[in-house]
Short mmCIF file of C-alpha atoms and ligand atoms in Angstrom, two decimals:
data_model
loop_
_atom_site.label_atom_id
_atom_site.label_comp_id
_atom_site.label_asym_id
_atom_site.label_seq_id
_atom_site.Cartn_x
_atom_site.Cartn_y
_atom_site.Cartn_z
CA MET A 3 -14.80 -62.85 -16.73
CA ALA A 4 -13.95 -65.59 -14.24
CA GLN A 5 -16.98 -67.65 -13.17
CA GLU A 6 -17.54 -68.16 -9.39
CA GLU A 7 -16.79 -72.22 -8.46
CA PRO A 8 -20.20 -73.37 -7.28
CA ASP A 9 -19.61 -75.14 -3.69
CA TYR A 10 -20.69 -78.88 -5.12
CA LYS A 11 -16.90 -78.41 -6.58
CA VAL A 12 -15.66 -78.28 -3.82
CA THR A 13 -14.11 -81.56 -3.99
CA ALA A 14 -11.88 -83.48 -1.92
CA GLY A 15 -10.63 -85.22 -5.29
CA ARG A 16 -7.95 -82.14 -6.01
CA PRO A 17 -5.56 -80.95 -2.84
CA ASP A 18 -4.33 -77.31 -3.62
CA THR A 19 -0.88 -77.90 -3.19
CA SER A 20 -0.28 -74.43 -3.93
CA THR A 21 -1.19 -74.72 0.33
CA ARG A 22 0.62 -76.87 3.56
CA ALA A 23 -2.73 -78.39 3.74
CA GLY A 24 -3.20 -79.35 -0.21
CA ARG A 25 0.35 -80.75 0.62
CA LEU A 26 -0.73 -82.55 3.00
CA LYS A 27 -3.47 -84.04 1.61
CA MET A 28 -1.56 -85.34 -0.90
CA LEU A 29 0.99 -87.00 1.42
CA TYR A 30 -1.57 -88.59 3.34
CA PRO A 31 -4.70 -89.83 1.25
CA THR A 32 -5.52 -92.40 4.14
CA ILE A 33 -5.05 -93.41 7.59
CA GLY A 34 -2.96 -95.81 6.78
CA ASP A 35 -0.62 -93.27 5.31
CA LEU A 36 -0.56 -91.20 8.68
CA ARG A 37 -0.31 -94.55 10.26
CA ALA A 38 2.77 -95.52 8.65
CA ARG A 39 4.21 -91.86 9.30
CA ALA A 40 2.82 -91.87 13.07
CA ARG A 41 5.00 -95.16 13.18
CA LYS A 42 8.01 -93.56 12.36
CA ARG A 43 7.76 -90.39 14.39
CA VAL A 44 7.00 -91.70 18.16
CA PRO A 45 9.15 -94.09 20.08
CA ARG A 46 7.63 -98.02 19.50
CA PHE A 47 6.10 -98.55 22.97
CA ALA A 48 4.28 -95.48 22.01
CA PHE A 49 2.64 -96.72 18.82
CA ASP A 50 2.56 -99.86 19.52
CA TYR A 51 0.12 -98.80 22.38
CA VAL A 52 -1.77 -97.19 20.26
CA ASP A 53 -1.46 -99.74 17.07
CA GLY A 54 -1.87 -102.88 19.60
CA ALA A 55 -5.34 -105.21 20.34
CA ALA A 56 -5.87 -107.77 22.27
CA GLY A 57 -4.47 -111.81 21.19
CA ALA A 58 -1.73 -112.94 19.02
CA ASP A 59 -2.87 -112.10 15.94
CA GLU A 60 -5.20 -108.93 16.80
CA PRO A 61 -7.95 -110.70 15.06
CA ASN A 62 -10.66 -108.28 15.73
CA ARG A 63 -8.46 -104.84 15.11
CA LYS A 64 -8.17 -105.77 11.83
CA GLY A 65 -11.75 -107.86 11.56
CA ASN A 66 -13.65 -104.23 12.64
CA ALA A 67 -12.03 -102.85 9.57
CA ALA A 68 -12.55 -105.73 7.69
CA ALA A 69 -16.44 -106.13 8.37
CA LEU A 70 -16.48 -102.19 7.74
CA ASP A 71 -15.17 -102.93 4.21
CA GLY A 72 -17.37 -105.90 3.33
CA ILE A 73 -20.55 -103.62 3.20
CA GLU A 74 -21.38 -102.78 -0.09
CA ILE A 75 -23.52 -99.54 -0.53
CA LEU A 76 -25.92 -98.87 -3.95
CA PRO A 77 -25.38 -95.89 -5.17
CA ARG A 78 -28.37 -94.16 -7.12
CA TYR A 79 -27.70 -91.39 -10.17
CA GLY A 80 -28.64 -88.49 -12.33
CA VAL A 81 -30.06 -86.53 -9.21
CA GLU A 82 -28.67 -82.69 -9.26
CA ASN A 83 -25.64 -81.11 -8.17
CA TYR A 84 -25.64 -80.52 -4.86
CA ARG A 85 -23.10 -79.32 -1.80
CA ALA A 86 -24.08 -82.55 0.54
CA ASP A 87 -24.55 -81.29 4.11
CA THR A 88 -22.27 -83.48 6.88
CA SER A 89 -23.94 -81.78 10.23
CA VAL A 90 -25.84 -83.79 12.85
CA GLU A 91 -27.84 -82.86 15.89
CA LEU A 92 -26.85 -84.89 18.51
CA PHE A 93 -28.86 -83.92 22.40
CA GLY A 94 -30.07 -81.03 21.42
CA LYS A 95 -26.51 -79.86 20.29
CA ARG A 96 -24.74 -79.48 16.14
CA TYR A 97 -21.75 -81.10 15.27
CA SER A 98 -20.13 -80.85 12.04
CA GLY A 99 -19.86 -84.46 11.57
CA PRO A 100 -21.18 -87.58 13.06
CA LEU A 101 -17.93 -88.11 14.80
CA ALA A 102 -16.05 -87.75 17.77
CA ILE A 103 -12.56 -88.72 19.11
CA ALA A 104 -13.10 -91.66 21.02
CA PRO A 105 -11.77 -92.16 24.56
CA MET A 106 -8.65 -93.31 24.82
CA GLY A 107 -6.86 -93.47 27.74
CA LEU A 108 -3.48 -92.04 27.35
CA PRO A 109 -2.87 -89.45 24.39
CA GLY A 110 -0.45 -87.94 26.10
CA LEU A 111 1.90 -91.04 26.15
CA VAL A 112 1.77 -91.31 21.90
CA LEU A 113 2.34 -87.59 21.80
CA PRO A 114 3.33 -85.88 25.16
CA GLY A 115 0.55 -83.11 25.72
CA GLY A 116 -2.14 -85.33 23.82
CA GLU A 117 -4.65 -84.79 25.42
CA LYS A 118 -5.05 -80.55 24.61
CA VAL A 119 -4.37 -80.89 21.19
CA PHE A 120 -7.16 -83.06 21.12
CA ALA A 121 -9.47 -80.45 22.91
CA ARG A 122 -8.30 -77.60 20.38
CA THR A 123 -9.31 -79.81 17.43
CA ALA A 124 -12.74 -80.40 18.96
CA ALA A 125 -13.46 -76.61 19.94
CA ALA A 126 -12.20 -75.77 15.66
CA ASN A 127 -13.76 -78.35 14.08
CA GLU A 128 -17.12 -78.43 16.02
CA ILE A 129 -16.98 -82.28 16.89
CA PRO A 130 -16.99 -83.74 20.69
CA PHE A 131 -13.31 -84.80 21.99
CA THR A 132 -13.80 -87.60 24.84
CA LEU A 133 -11.47 -87.27 27.67
CA GLY A 134 -10.81 -90.34 29.71
CA SER A 135 -10.33 -91.20 33.13
CA SER A 136 -7.08 -92.68 32.37
CA ALA A 137 -5.20 -89.07 30.44
CA LEU A 138 -2.89 -86.96 31.39
CA ALA A 139 -4.97 -83.77 31.44
CA THR A 140 -7.98 -83.16 33.63
CA VAL A 141 -11.42 -82.81 32.49
CA GLU A 142 -11.21 -79.21 33.57
CA GLU A 143 -8.69 -78.24 31.76
CA VAL A 144 -9.75 -80.10 28.86
CA ALA A 145 -13.41 -78.93 28.79
CA GLU A 146 -12.14 -75.30 28.83
CA LEU A 147 -10.11 -75.44 25.52
CA ALA A 148 -13.00 -77.91 24.02
CA GLU A 149 -15.19 -75.05 24.31
CA GLY A 150 -18.57 -76.91 25.14
CA PHE A 151 -17.17 -80.12 22.41
CA ALA A 152 -15.94 -82.34 25.58
CA TRP A 153 -16.81 -85.48 26.52
CA PHE A 154 -15.92 -87.00 29.85
CA GLN A 155 -15.29 -91.01 30.02
CA ILE A 156 -15.25 -92.73 33.43
CA TYR A 157 -13.84 -96.36 34.18
CA ARG A 158 -15.19 -98.08 37.29
CA MET A 159 -13.46 -97.17 40.96
CA PRO A 160 -15.08 -98.94 43.41
CA ARG A 161 -13.60 -97.60 46.81
CA ASP A 162 -15.96 -96.27 49.48
CA ASP A 163 -19.12 -96.92 46.91
CA LEU A 164 -17.52 -94.97 44.06
CA ALA A 165 -16.71 -91.95 46.03
CA ILE A 166 -14.34 -91.22 43.46
CA ASN A 167 -17.08 -92.27 39.93
CA MET A 168 -19.33 -90.04 42.02
CA ASP A 169 -17.03 -86.99 42.32
CA TRP A 170 -16.00 -86.83 38.66
CA ILE A 171 -19.37 -86.52 37.94
CA GLU A 172 -19.60 -83.48 39.71
CA ARG A 173 -16.65 -81.96 38.24
CA ALA A 174 -18.06 -83.01 34.68
CA THR A 175 -20.98 -81.21 35.95
CA ALA A 176 -19.13 -78.26 36.91
CA ALA A 177 -16.92 -78.10 34.50
CA GLU A 178 -20.42 -78.70 31.51
CA VAL A 179 -18.92 -81.48 29.74
CA ALA A 180 -21.47 -82.09 26.91
CA ALA A 181 -22.00 -85.64 27.41
CA LEU A 182 -21.00 -88.31 30.15
CA VAL A 183 -19.95 -91.54 28.72
CA VAL A 184 -20.06 -94.98 30.86
CA THR A 185 -17.59 -97.63 29.65
CA ILE A 186 -18.66 -101.20 30.19
CA ASP A 187 -16.32 -103.38 28.17
CA VAL A 188 -13.52 -104.40 30.56
CA PRO A 189 -14.50 -106.65 32.98
CA ALA A 190 -10.88 -108.03 33.23
CA ARG A 191 -7.37 -107.13 32.37
CA THR A 192 -7.35 -108.39 29.22
CA LYS A 193 -3.53 -109.50 27.37
CA ARG A 194 -2.28 -107.10 25.17
CA PRO A 195 1.21 -108.69 23.28
CA ARG A 196 2.70 -105.98 22.20
CA GLU A 197 2.60 -103.62 25.23
CA LEU A 198 3.97 -106.55 27.45
CA ARG A 199 6.92 -107.06 24.24
CA ASN A 200 7.96 -103.50 24.96
CA ARG A 201 7.94 -103.68 28.61
CA LEU A 202 5.55 -100.96 28.63
CA VAL A 203 4.64 -100.36 32.55
CA LEU A 204 3.92 -96.81 34.00
CA PRO A 205 5.58 -94.28 35.06
CA TYR A 206 7.67 -94.53 31.68
CA ARG A 207 11.16 -94.73 31.99
CA ILE A 208 13.59 -93.44 29.08
CA GLY A 209 16.01 -95.53 30.21
CA LEU A 210 18.76 -98.14 28.21
CA ARG A 211 16.41 -100.14 26.63
CA THR A 212 14.39 -96.77 25.22
CA ILE A 213 17.21 -94.40 24.66
CA ALA A 214 17.75 -95.21 21.21
CA ASP A 215 14.18 -95.24 20.30
CA VAL A 216 13.38 -91.85 21.71
CA VAL A 217 16.46 -90.01 20.88
CA THR A 218 15.65 -90.74 16.83
CA ARG A 219 12.58 -89.42 17.67
CA PRO A 220 12.97 -85.98 18.12
CA ALA A 221 9.17 -84.38 18.55
CA TRP A 222 8.31 -86.99 20.53
CA LEU A 223 11.20 -85.90 22.91
CA ARG A 224 10.36 -81.73 22.60
CA ALA A 225 6.93 -82.74 24.01
CA TYR A 226 8.11 -85.12 26.91
CA LEU A 227 10.44 -82.10 27.86
CA ARG A 228 7.54 -79.50 27.42
CA HIS A 229 4.82 -81.68 29.53
CA GLY A 230 6.58 -84.72 31.06
CA GLN A 231 4.30 -87.07 32.11
CA ASN A 232 1.87 -85.77 34.36
CA LEU A 233 0.13 -89.39 34.80
CA PHE A 234 -3.66 -89.92 35.52
CA ALA A 235 -3.84 -86.14 35.99
CA ASN A 236 -8.00 -86.62 37.12
CA MET A 237 -7.29 -89.30 39.62
CA GLN A 238 -4.26 -86.90 41.70
CA LYS A 239 -6.94 -85.46 43.89
CA TYR A 240 -7.44 -88.62 45.57
CA VAL A 241 -4.11 -89.52 46.31
CA ASP A 242 -1.94 -86.87 47.81
CA ASP A 243 -1.42 -83.29 47.75
CA ASN A 244 1.51 -83.63 44.40
CA PRO A 245 1.47 -87.55 44.13
CA THR A 246 4.77 -88.46 42.69
CA ALA A 247 4.33 -90.27 38.65
CA ALA A 248 4.71 -93.67 40.17
CA GLU A 249 2.56 -92.73 43.64
CA ALA A 250 -0.47 -91.79 40.43
CA ALA A 251 0.12 -95.21 38.73
CA GLU A 252 0.18 -97.11 41.93
CA PHE A 253 -3.15 -95.47 42.58
CA ALA A 254 -4.67 -96.20 39.15
CA ARG A 255 -3.90 -99.82 39.03
CA GLY A 256 -5.67 -100.36 43.01
CA GLU A 257 -8.03 -98.39 42.56
CA GLY A 258 -9.68 -99.13 39.25
CA GLY A 259 -11.74 -101.93 38.56
CA GLY A 260 -14.31 -104.46 37.14
CA SER A 261 -16.79 -103.21 35.04
CA PHE A 262 -19.73 -101.31 36.02
CA THR A 263 -23.38 -103.25 36.93
CA TRP A 264 -26.57 -102.23 35.75
CA ASP A 265 -27.17 -100.94 39.10
CA GLU A 266 -24.18 -98.82 39.26
CA ILE A 267 -25.71 -96.89 36.19
CA ALA A 268 -28.57 -96.91 37.33
CA ARG A 269 -27.43 -94.19 40.05
CA PHE A 270 -25.07 -92.32 37.33
CA ARG A 271 -28.47 -92.04 35.35
CA ASP A 272 -29.37 -90.08 38.26
CA ALA A 273 -26.87 -87.83 39.32
CA TRP A 274 -25.95 -87.15 36.15
CA LYS A 275 -28.11 -84.67 34.60
CA GLY A 276 -26.81 -84.61 31.06
CA PRO A 277 -26.64 -86.75 28.09
CA LEU A 278 -25.50 -90.52 29.68
CA ILE A 279 -24.23 -93.04 27.26
CA VAL A 280 -22.87 -96.36 28.24
CA LYS A 281 -19.58 -97.69 26.01
CA GLY A 282 -19.31 -101.20 24.97
CA ILE A 283 -22.20 -102.87 24.12
CA LEU A 284 -22.47 -105.87 21.27
CA HIS A 285 -25.08 -107.72 23.17
CA PRO A 286 -28.94 -106.73 21.93
CA GLY A 287 -30.12 -107.79 25.51
CA ASP A 288 -27.33 -105.49 27.02
CA ALA A 289 -29.09 -102.70 24.81
CA GLU A 290 -32.39 -103.79 26.44
CA LYS A 291 -30.85 -103.08 29.13
CA ALA A 292 -29.49 -100.05 29.38
CA VAL A 293 -32.09 -98.28 27.09
CA ALA A 294 -34.06 -99.58 29.93
CA LEU A 295 -32.36 -97.51 32.16
CA GLY A 296 -33.04 -94.55 30.39
CA VAL A 297 -29.92 -94.29 29.34
CA ASP A 298 -29.27 -91.55 26.29
CA GLY A 299 -27.41 -93.20 23.76
CA ILE A 300 -25.15 -96.80 23.95
CA VAL A 301 -22.13 -97.00 21.72
CA VAL A 302 -22.21 -100.07 19.71
CA SER A 303 -18.45 -101.27 20.39
CA ASN A 304 -16.00 -104.18 20.92
CA HIS A 305 -13.05 -101.68 22.10
CA GLY A 306 -11.32 -101.07 18.75
CA GLY A 307 -10.27 -104.87 19.33
CA ARG A 308 -7.92 -104.70 22.53
CA GLN A 309 -10.41 -106.11 25.11
CA LEU A 310 -11.72 -109.95 23.63
CA GLU A 311 -10.38 -110.91 20.87
CA ALA A 312 -13.06 -113.37 20.36
CA ALA A 313 -15.23 -110.74 20.34
CA PRO A 314 -17.21 -110.28 17.21
CA ALA A 315 -16.22 -106.94 14.54
CA SER A 316 -18.29 -104.60 16.67
CA VAL A 317 -20.28 -103.34 12.94
CA ASP A 318 -21.63 -106.74 12.25
CA MET A 319 -23.83 -106.21 15.78
CA LEU A 320 -24.58 -102.92 14.77
CA PRO A 321 -28.00 -104.45 12.59
CA VAL A 322 -29.55 -106.31 15.53
CA ILE A 323 -29.18 -103.73 18.35
CA VAL A 324 -30.67 -100.77 16.28
CA SER A 325 -33.41 -103.01 16.03
CA ALA A 326 -33.38 -103.77 19.77
CA ALA A 327 -33.59 -100.11 20.95
CA GLY A 328 -36.13 -99.46 18.25
CA GLY A 329 -35.48 -96.00 18.27
CA ARG A 330 -35.63 -95.32 22.19
CA THR A 331 -32.11 -94.67 22.37
CA GLU A 332 -28.93 -93.07 20.36
CA ILE A 333 -27.27 -95.33 18.69
CA LEU A 334 -23.28 -94.55 18.68
CA PHE A 335 -21.43 -97.05 16.87
CA ASP A 336 -17.46 -97.28 16.54
CA GLY A 337 -13.88 -99.45 15.90
CA GLY A 338 -12.30 -99.72 12.36
CA ILE A 339 -13.81 -96.65 11.19
CA ARG A 340 -11.35 -95.39 8.53
CA SER A 341 -13.22 -93.30 6.18
CA GLY A 342 -15.81 -91.01 4.91
CA VAL A 343 -17.54 -94.44 2.96
CA ASP A 344 -16.68 -96.08 6.08
CA LEU A 345 -19.32 -93.14 7.77
CA VAL A 346 -21.89 -93.25 5.65
CA ARG A 347 -21.94 -97.28 6.12
CA THR A 348 -22.67 -97.09 9.68
CA THR A 349 -25.21 -94.33 9.23
CA SER A 350 -27.45 -96.07 6.53
CA LEU A 351 -27.40 -99.05 9.21
CA GLY A 352 -29.01 -96.69 12.18
CA ALA A 353 -25.97 -95.21 13.67
CA ARG A 354 -26.38 -91.48 14.28
CA PHE A 355 -22.91 -90.84 15.57
CA ASN A 356 -19.23 -92.54 15.72
CA LEU A 357 -16.01 -92.25 17.84
CA VAL A 358 -13.31 -92.48 16.04
CA GLY A 359 -10.10 -94.18 18.53
CA ARG A 360 -6.88 -94.69 16.56
CA ALA A 361 -7.03 -92.60 13.03
CA PHE A 362 -6.62 -89.46 15.45
CA MET A 363 -3.70 -90.88 17.17
CA TYR A 364 -2.15 -91.46 14.12
CA GLY A 365 -2.60 -88.19 13.26
CA LEU A 366 -1.32 -86.53 16.61
CA ALA A 367 1.34 -89.28 16.30
CA ALA A 368 2.48 -88.64 12.66
CA LEU A 369 1.89 -84.52 12.94
CA GLY A 370 1.62 -83.42 15.91
CA ASP A 371 -0.58 -80.36 16.65
CA GLU A 372 -1.49 -80.12 13.94
CA GLY A 373 -2.49 -83.65 13.09
CA PRO A 374 -6.16 -84.35 14.69
CA ASP A 375 -7.17 -81.16 13.01
CA PHE A 376 -6.13 -83.06 9.37
CA VAL A 377 -8.16 -86.09 10.75
CA ALA A 378 -11.23 -84.16 11.60
CA ASP A 379 -11.38 -82.63 7.80
CA PHE A 380 -10.09 -85.68 6.09
CA PHE A 381 -13.34 -86.98 7.44
CA ILE A 382 -15.63 -84.31 7.37
CA GLU A 383 -14.82 -83.68 3.77
CA GLU A 384 -14.94 -87.60 2.70
CA LEU A 385 -18.12 -87.85 3.80
CA ARG A 386 -19.09 -85.06 1.91
CA GLU A 387 -17.79 -86.65 -1.40
CA ALA A 388 -19.00 -89.81 -0.06
CA LEU A 389 -22.54 -88.92 0.48
CA ARG A 390 -22.57 -87.20 -3.26
CA GLN A 391 -21.28 -90.39 -4.34
CA VAL A 392 -24.10 -92.45 -3.28
CA GLY A 393 -26.95 -89.91 -4.68
CA VAL A 394 -27.93 -88.08 -1.09
CA ARG A 395 -28.29 -84.74 0.35
CA ASP A 396 -27.56 -85.63 3.91
CA LEU A 397 -27.12 -88.38 6.70
CA ALA A 398 -30.92 -88.45 7.03
CA ALA A 399 -31.23 -89.11 3.17
CA ALA A 400 -28.01 -91.93 3.88
CA ARG A 401 -30.32 -93.95 6.45
CA ASP A 402 -32.56 -94.91 3.43
CA LEU A 403 -29.69 -96.13 1.26
CA ASP A 404 -29.77 -99.66 -0.03
CA LEU A 405 -26.92 -101.72 1.41
CA ARG A 406 -25.26 -105.78 1.65
CA HIS A 407 -23.98 -106.41 4.68
CA PRO A 408 -22.96 -110.01 4.66
CA THR A 409 -21.36 -110.75 7.83
CA ALA A 410 -24.35 -109.11 10.04
CA TRP A 411 -25.09 -110.95 13.19
CA CYS A 412 -28.85 -112.15 13.48
CA PHE A 413 -30.34 -114.72 16.25
CA ASP A 414 -33.03 -116.63 14.38
C1 FMN B 10 -4.42 -96.57 22.72
C2 FMN B 10 -6.28 -97.00 22.76
C3 FMN B 10 -6.76 -96.22 24.37
C4 FMN B 10 -7.76 -96.89 24.44
N1 FMN B 10 -8.50 -96.32 25.57
C5 FMN B 10 -9.62 -96.34 25.99
C6 FMN B 10 -10.18 -95.66 27.43
O1 FMN B 10 -9.70 -95.19 28.13
N2 FMN B 10 -12.04 -95.74 27.47
C7 FMN B 10 -12.03 -96.24 26.59
O2 FMN B 10 -13.67 -96.35 26.36
N3 FMN B 10 -12.25 -97.29 25.31
C8 FMN B 10 -10.60 -96.84 25.32
N4 FMN B 10 -10.14 -97.43 24.28
C9 FMN B 10 -11.28 -97.56 22.90
C10 FMN B 10 -12.02 -96.59 22.42
O3 FMN B 10 -12.22 -95.65 23.08
C11 FMN B 10 -12.87 -97.10 20.88
O4 FMN B 10 -13.46 -97.93 21.35
C12 FMN B 10 -12.03 -97.80 19.66
O5 FMN B 10 -10.33 -97.59 19.60
C13 FMN B 10 -12.58 -97.45 18.39
O6 FMN B 10 -11.87 -98.58 17.16
P1 FMN B 10 -10.97 -97.57 16.65
O7 FMN B 10 -9.54 -97.58 17.38
O8 FMN B 10 -10.56 -98.93 15.26
O9 FMN B 10 -11.30 -96.27 15.96
C14 FMN B 10 -8.82 -96.98 23.65
C15 FMN B 10 -8.52 -97.46 22.41
C16 FMN B 10 -7.34 -96.94 22.23
C17 FMN B 10 -6.81 -96.98 20.64
#
C-alpha cells in the first residue's frame, strides 16, 4: 500500500512537471529569471520604470540585495523533521507569511489592470497588498477585491491644510483598509536616469518612438486596450468630474509635494484609528520620533534605491533601528528581498514583516494575471524550506538564530 507522504516532504525542491505550476517553477527558479522574462514581455518604458533607481549606476538598488546576500546564518542540525510554519500575526491579523506587496505607484503602467491583479493575489494568498495613492485603481475597488488584505499608502497633498490626505483617510476607513502607510522619504524630486532617457511622462503616449516597442508586446497591448490608463484614480474626484488623463496627471504633479512632517503624522495618528505605519525610516533618531508619536509600525527602507542613491542599504540600518525602537513598535523592512532566505535573514535581525516591491512587479510583467500569485507562492515555499534549512520551526524561533552581518551600521 502506498504510504502517504509526510507533509514536511511537500517541498520546493522537485516541482511536479505534469502541472503548469510545476513547469513555471522550473522555468523561473529565481526572481532574476522572472526579471529577464519581464524585460521581454512589457515595453521598455514600463520595465525600466520598475527596474530603475536613482543615480547614474543605480548603486543602492544593487546594494540592497548585495548587503542581504552578505549576511550569513549559522544553521543547526540534528533536530526532528517537521513542516515549518511561515505564518505570522501583525496588528491582530494572521498572514500566511511575513510579506506584503509593497506600495508601487503605477502597477497599471507595468501591466494595465495590475492593481486589481495584486488585490486578488492578496486575498488568495492571505498577504497584504499596499495600494499606493498614485495608483490606477481606487482604494474602494482594491479594498473590495482584496477582502480584508488591502493596505493604503499615502503621499503628501498639502493643499487646504492636507484636505485630500484627510479625505483619503476617511475613504480608507470606510473601505475597511487594514493598515495606513505614510511614506516620508520623498522630500524632493529625484532623478532616475532611465525614466528620463525613455522620456517617461504621464500620460504616456504610444507614438512614433514607442509604437514598435508596444506592438511587439501583445500581452501588454491587450491589457492596455482593455483597461486604458485610468491615471491617478484616487485623485480624480478632487480634479473635476471625469478629468482627462492629462488633467489628472497635471493635478497629481501640481498638488503632491514634500515629505510629511512629524506634526502632520501626529494629525494622522489622531484621524486614523487603525494600524498606522510610517515608511522610509533609515535613521534611529527618526525611529525614536515615530515611536514617540505612537505609530504602530515603521518600515526600514531606502525606497528600493529610488530616492537618494547615497543612502545605505536598508538592511544595514535594520539592527540599529530595532534596538532604537526597543520593542515599542512593529518593525517592517524592505529593499532587495529576492528569496525566502532573505526573509529569514531579516526576521533574525528583528523585522516582523517585509514589503516586497520589484519581485511582484517582475512577476506581473513576466506572467500577467498569474504572476503575482506565482511570486507569493514562491516566497512562502522558499521560506518554509529555508526555515528547515536553518533548523527552526517558525519565525519566532528564527529570531534567535546566530548570524553575521558584516556591513551593518553602528554608531559607536
Ligand atoms: C516601480 C516602483 C514604484 C514605487 N512607488 C512607490 C510609491 O508610490 N510609494 C512608496 O511608498 N514606495 C514606492 N516604491 C518603493 C517600494 O514601496 C519599496 O520600498 C521598494 O520597492 C522595496 O524594494 P524592492 O523593490 O527591492 O523590493 C516604489 C518602488 C518601485 C519599484
